[in-house]
Amino acid sequence: MKFSNLPPSINFKQYMIMKYPEFFQTVRELKMTISDSFLPLCYCIYISKDLKKCVVRSNLTTWDMTDVSYFILVGMYKWQNFTYMNTRSVTLGFFNDKLDPVNSIRFDKYELTEINFSGDTFNPYQQNSPCYHVKDTSTGQSLSIEQIPLANFQQVLNTIWEAENKE
């Protein structure tokens, strides 16, 4: 069996990133150095300043950052189980509008701390679905958001804002 060896998280703080194109070039180079199994497909989720809207792009391109407060990068890599080849997603990082890595995306009462991808590596017919880790900042209680594809990230924001507006 051959599996890609990926670190659980990538430390972007070691890179001095000044400009947007340099940032994406660094991401491309990082993907190549981590594993030759990374695919060109990379989801970029741009979240607006009011944290209520987003734009999801399925490629690594520049974007007008004037109304962006955060963005999320998710890469895909291929893995092989005997003769079966499949892909897996991994979160490359959360970033603010200054291209600095951040640990979470903060809302009024909640924060998005992580996006994991569930699936059984040994099951060739696995689901590769995101699991969004959202918690209440005052109580620490988790808000369960699962099975929403990255392409529909707007639903994740809507769910968070519904929880924000309760009470």
Tab-separated table of C-alpha atoms in Angstrom:
chain	number	residue	atom	x	y	z
A	1	MET	CA	0.000	0.000	0.000
A	2	LYS	CA	1.171	3.503	-0.792
A	3	PHE	CA	-0.200	6.536	1.018
A	4	SER	CA	0.834	10.156	0.800
A	5	ASN	CA	2.707	11.358	3.864
A	6	LEU	CA	1.111	14.650	4.767
A	7	PRO	CA	1.730	16.721	7.853
A	8	PRO	CA	-1.405	17.325	9.948
A	9	SER	CA	-0.990	21.059	9.423
A	10	ILE	CA	1.243	23.220	7.327
A	11	ASN	CA	3.135	26.074	8.984
A	12	PHE	CA	2.881	29.034	6.623
A	13	LYS	CA	4.349	31.420	9.227
A	14	GLN	CA	7.836	30.399	8.180
A	15	TYR	CA	7.282	32.049	4.802
A	16	MET	CA	7.509	35.800	4.251
A	17	ILE	CA	4.675	36.406	1.830
A	18	MET	CA	4.360	39.965	0.628
A	19	LYS	CA	2.142	39.882	-2.448
A	20	TYR	CA	-0.835	37.882	-3.581
A	21	PRO	CA	0.819	36.180	-6.609
A	22	GLU	CA	3.838	35.250	-4.478
A	23	PHE	CA	1.496	33.720	-1.920
A	24	PHE	CA	-0.110	31.412	-4.463
A	25	GLN	CA	3.265	30.516	-5.935
A	26	THR	CA	4.398	29.564	-2.423
A	27	VAL	CA	1.287	27.383	-2.006
A	28	ARG	CA	2.018	25.639	-5.316
A	29	GLU	CA	5.644	25.023	-4.337
A	30	LEU	CA	4.639	23.817	-0.881
A	31	LYS	CA	2.175	21.327	-2.346
A	32	MET	CA	4.903	19.982	-4.611
A	33	THR	CA	7.452	19.626	-1.812
A	34	ILE	CA	5.015	17.927	0.560
A	35	SER	CA	3.979	15.286	-1.906
A	36	ASP	CA	4.129	14.682	-5.610
A	37	SER	CA	0.646	13.237	-5.170
A	38	PHE	CA	-1.028	16.659	-4.877
A	39	LEU	CA	-3.408	17.472	-7.707
A	40	PRO	CA	-3.735	20.853	-9.428
A	41	LEU	CA	-7.308	21.200	-8.117
A	42	CYS	CA	-7.372	23.480	-5.089
A	43	TYR	CA	-10.482	25.003	-3.527
A	44	CYS	CA	-10.279	28.663	-2.522
A	45	ILE	CA	-13.129	29.893	-0.335
A	46	TYR	CA	-13.257	33.691	-0.056
A	47	ILE	CA	-15.386	34.984	2.846
A	48	SER	CA	-16.734	38.549	2.764
A	49	LYS	CA	-15.980	41.240	5.358
A	50	ASP	CA	-19.414	40.807	6.967
A	51	LEU	CA	-18.804	37.005	7.125
A	52	LYS	CA	-22.220	36.373	5.559
A	53	LYS	CA	-21.279	35.677	1.946
A	54	CYS	CA	-18.624	33.656	0.207
A	55	VAL	CA	-17.258	32.800	-3.205
A	56	VAL	CA	-15.861	29.332	-3.875
A	57	ARG	CA	-13.336	28.828	-6.659
A	58	SER	CA	-12.056	25.417	-7.676
A	59	ASN	CA	-8.681	26.629	-8.857
A	60	LEU	CA	-5.755	28.522	-7.407
A	61	THR	CA	-6.202	31.988	-8.898
A	62	THR	CA	-5.980	35.544	-7.668
A	63	TRP	CA	-9.118	37.273	-6.457
A	64	ASP	CA	-10.113	40.843	-5.627
A	65	MET	CA	-9.510	41.022	-1.872
A	66	THR	CA	-11.277	44.369	-1.241
A	67	ASP	CA	-14.373	42.715	0.269
A	68	VAL	CA	-12.620	39.616	1.641
A	69	SER	CA	-11.950	39.166	5.329
A	70	TYR	CA	-10.802	35.508	5.304
A	71	PHE	CA	-10.087	32.776	2.841
A	72	ILE	CA	-9.620	29.050	3.143
A	73	LEU	CA	-7.408	26.849	0.965
A	74	VAL	CA	-8.157	23.160	0.495
A	75	GLY	CA	-5.926	20.937	-1.608
A	76	MET	CA	-6.482	17.468	-3.011
A	77	TYR	CA	-4.024	14.631	-3.322
A	78	LYS	CA	-4.206	11.125	-4.707
A	79	TRP	CA	-3.580	7.948	-2.781
A	80	GLN	CA	-3.426	4.328	-3.749
A	81	ASN	CA	-4.726	1.250	-1.969
A	82	PHE	CA	-3.297	-1.763	-3.782
A	83	THR	CA	-4.502	-1.091	-7.339
A	84	TYR	CA	-7.282	1.334	-6.454
A	85	MET	CA	-6.497	5.058	-6.839
A	86	ASN	CA	-8.578	7.724	-5.127
A	87	THR	CA	-8.324	11.347	-4.011
A	88	ARG	CA	-8.437	12.914	-0.573
A	89	SER	CA	-8.824	16.529	0.521
A	90	VAL	CA	-6.727	18.344	3.100
A	91	THR	CA	-7.088	21.855	4.522
A	92	LEU	CA	-3.978	23.854	3.656
A	93	GLY	CA	-4.918	26.746	5.908
A	94	PHE	CA	-7.121	29.643	6.996
A	95	PHE	CA	-5.849	33.120	6.080
A	96	ASN	CA	-6.886	36.709	6.700
A	97	ASP	CA	-7.072	39.455	4.071
A	98	LYS	CA	-3.402	40.313	4.698
A	99	LEU	CA	-2.428	36.728	3.699
A	100	ASP	CA	-1.449	35.912	7.277
A	101	PRO	CA	-2.336	32.437	8.549
A	102	VAL	CA	-4.990	32.404	11.274
A	103	ASN	CA	-6.087	29.621	13.621
A	104	SER	CA	-9.808	30.242	13.258
A	105	ILE	CA	-12.471	32.341	11.587
A	106	ARG	CA	-14.282	34.298	14.291
A	107	PHE	CA	-17.921	35.281	14.172
A	108	ASP	CA	-19.775	37.116	16.951
A	109	LYS	CA	-20.430	34.055	19.147
A	110	TYR	CA	-18.907	31.201	17.164
A	111	GLU	CA	-15.645	30.361	15.479
A	112	LEU	CA	-14.727	27.947	12.700
A	113	THR	CA	-11.567	26.237	13.916
A	114	GLU	CA	-10.989	23.424	11.464
A	115	ILE	CA	-12.219	21.543	8.413
A	116	ASN	CA	-11.528	17.805	8.410
A	117	PHE	CA	-12.422	15.331	5.725
A	118	SER	CA	-14.003	12.067	6.777
A	119	GLY	CA	-13.673	8.807	4.975
A	120	ASP	CA	-12.196	5.385	5.456
A	121	THR	CA	-8.840	5.126	3.690
A	122	PHE	CA	-9.285	1.367	3.298
A	123	ASN	CA	-12.710	1.641	1.689
A	124	PRO	CA	-12.345	2.156	-2.071
A	125	TYR	CA	-15.857	3.600	-2.270
A	126	GLN	CA	-15.331	6.116	0.495
A	127	GLN	CA	-17.067	9.420	0.920
A	128	ASN	CA	-14.671	12.365	1.151
A	129	SER	CA	-16.985	14.756	2.918
A	130	PRO	CA	-15.995	17.793	4.971
A	131	CYS	CA	-16.683	18.076	8.678
A	132	TYR	CA	-16.682	21.681	9.889
A	133	HIS	CA	-15.542	22.248	13.480
A	134	VAL	CA	-17.492	25.229	14.813
A	135	LYS	CA	-17.684	26.064	18.505
A	136	ASP	CA	-19.385	28.608	20.712
A	137	THR	CA	-16.633	30.901	22.014
A	138	SER	CA	-18.278	31.427	25.418
A	139	THR	CA	-19.459	27.883	26.235
A	140	GLY	CA	-17.147	25.779	24.071
A	141	GLN	CA	-20.176	23.856	22.814
A	142	SER	CA	-19.804	22.471	19.297
A	143	LEU	CA	-22.127	23.260	16.432
A	144	SER	CA	-22.469	20.180	14.245
A	145	ILE	CA	-22.054	20.937	10.546
A	146	GLU	CA	-21.341	17.963	8.298
A	147	GLN	CA	-22.026	16.616	4.819
A	148	ILE	CA	-22.030	20.040	3.137
A	149	PRO	CA	-19.689	20.025	0.125
A	150	LEU	CA	-17.044	22.744	-0.146
A	151	ALA	CA	-18.766	24.056	-3.268
A	152	ASN	CA	-21.802	24.844	-1.061
A	153	PHE	CA	-19.840	26.623	1.685
A	154	GLN	CA	-22.513	29.339	1.721
A	155	GLN	CA	-24.738	26.813	3.553
A	156	VAL	CA	-22.077	26.541	6.272
A	157	LEU	CA	-22.103	30.321	6.727
A	158	ASN	CA	-25.920	30.324	6.774
A	159	THR	CA	-25.949	27.619	9.475
A	160	ILE	CA	-23.473	29.553	11.615
A	161	TRP	CA	-25.475	32.770	11.275
A	162	GLU	CA	-28.723	30.953	12.149
A	163	ALA	CA	-27.038	29.795	15.368
A	164	GLU	CA	-25.645	33.310	15.938
A	165	ASN	CA	-29.126	34.827	15.665
A	166	LYS	CA	-30.771	32.363	18.091
A	167	GLU	CA	-31.311	33.580	21.639
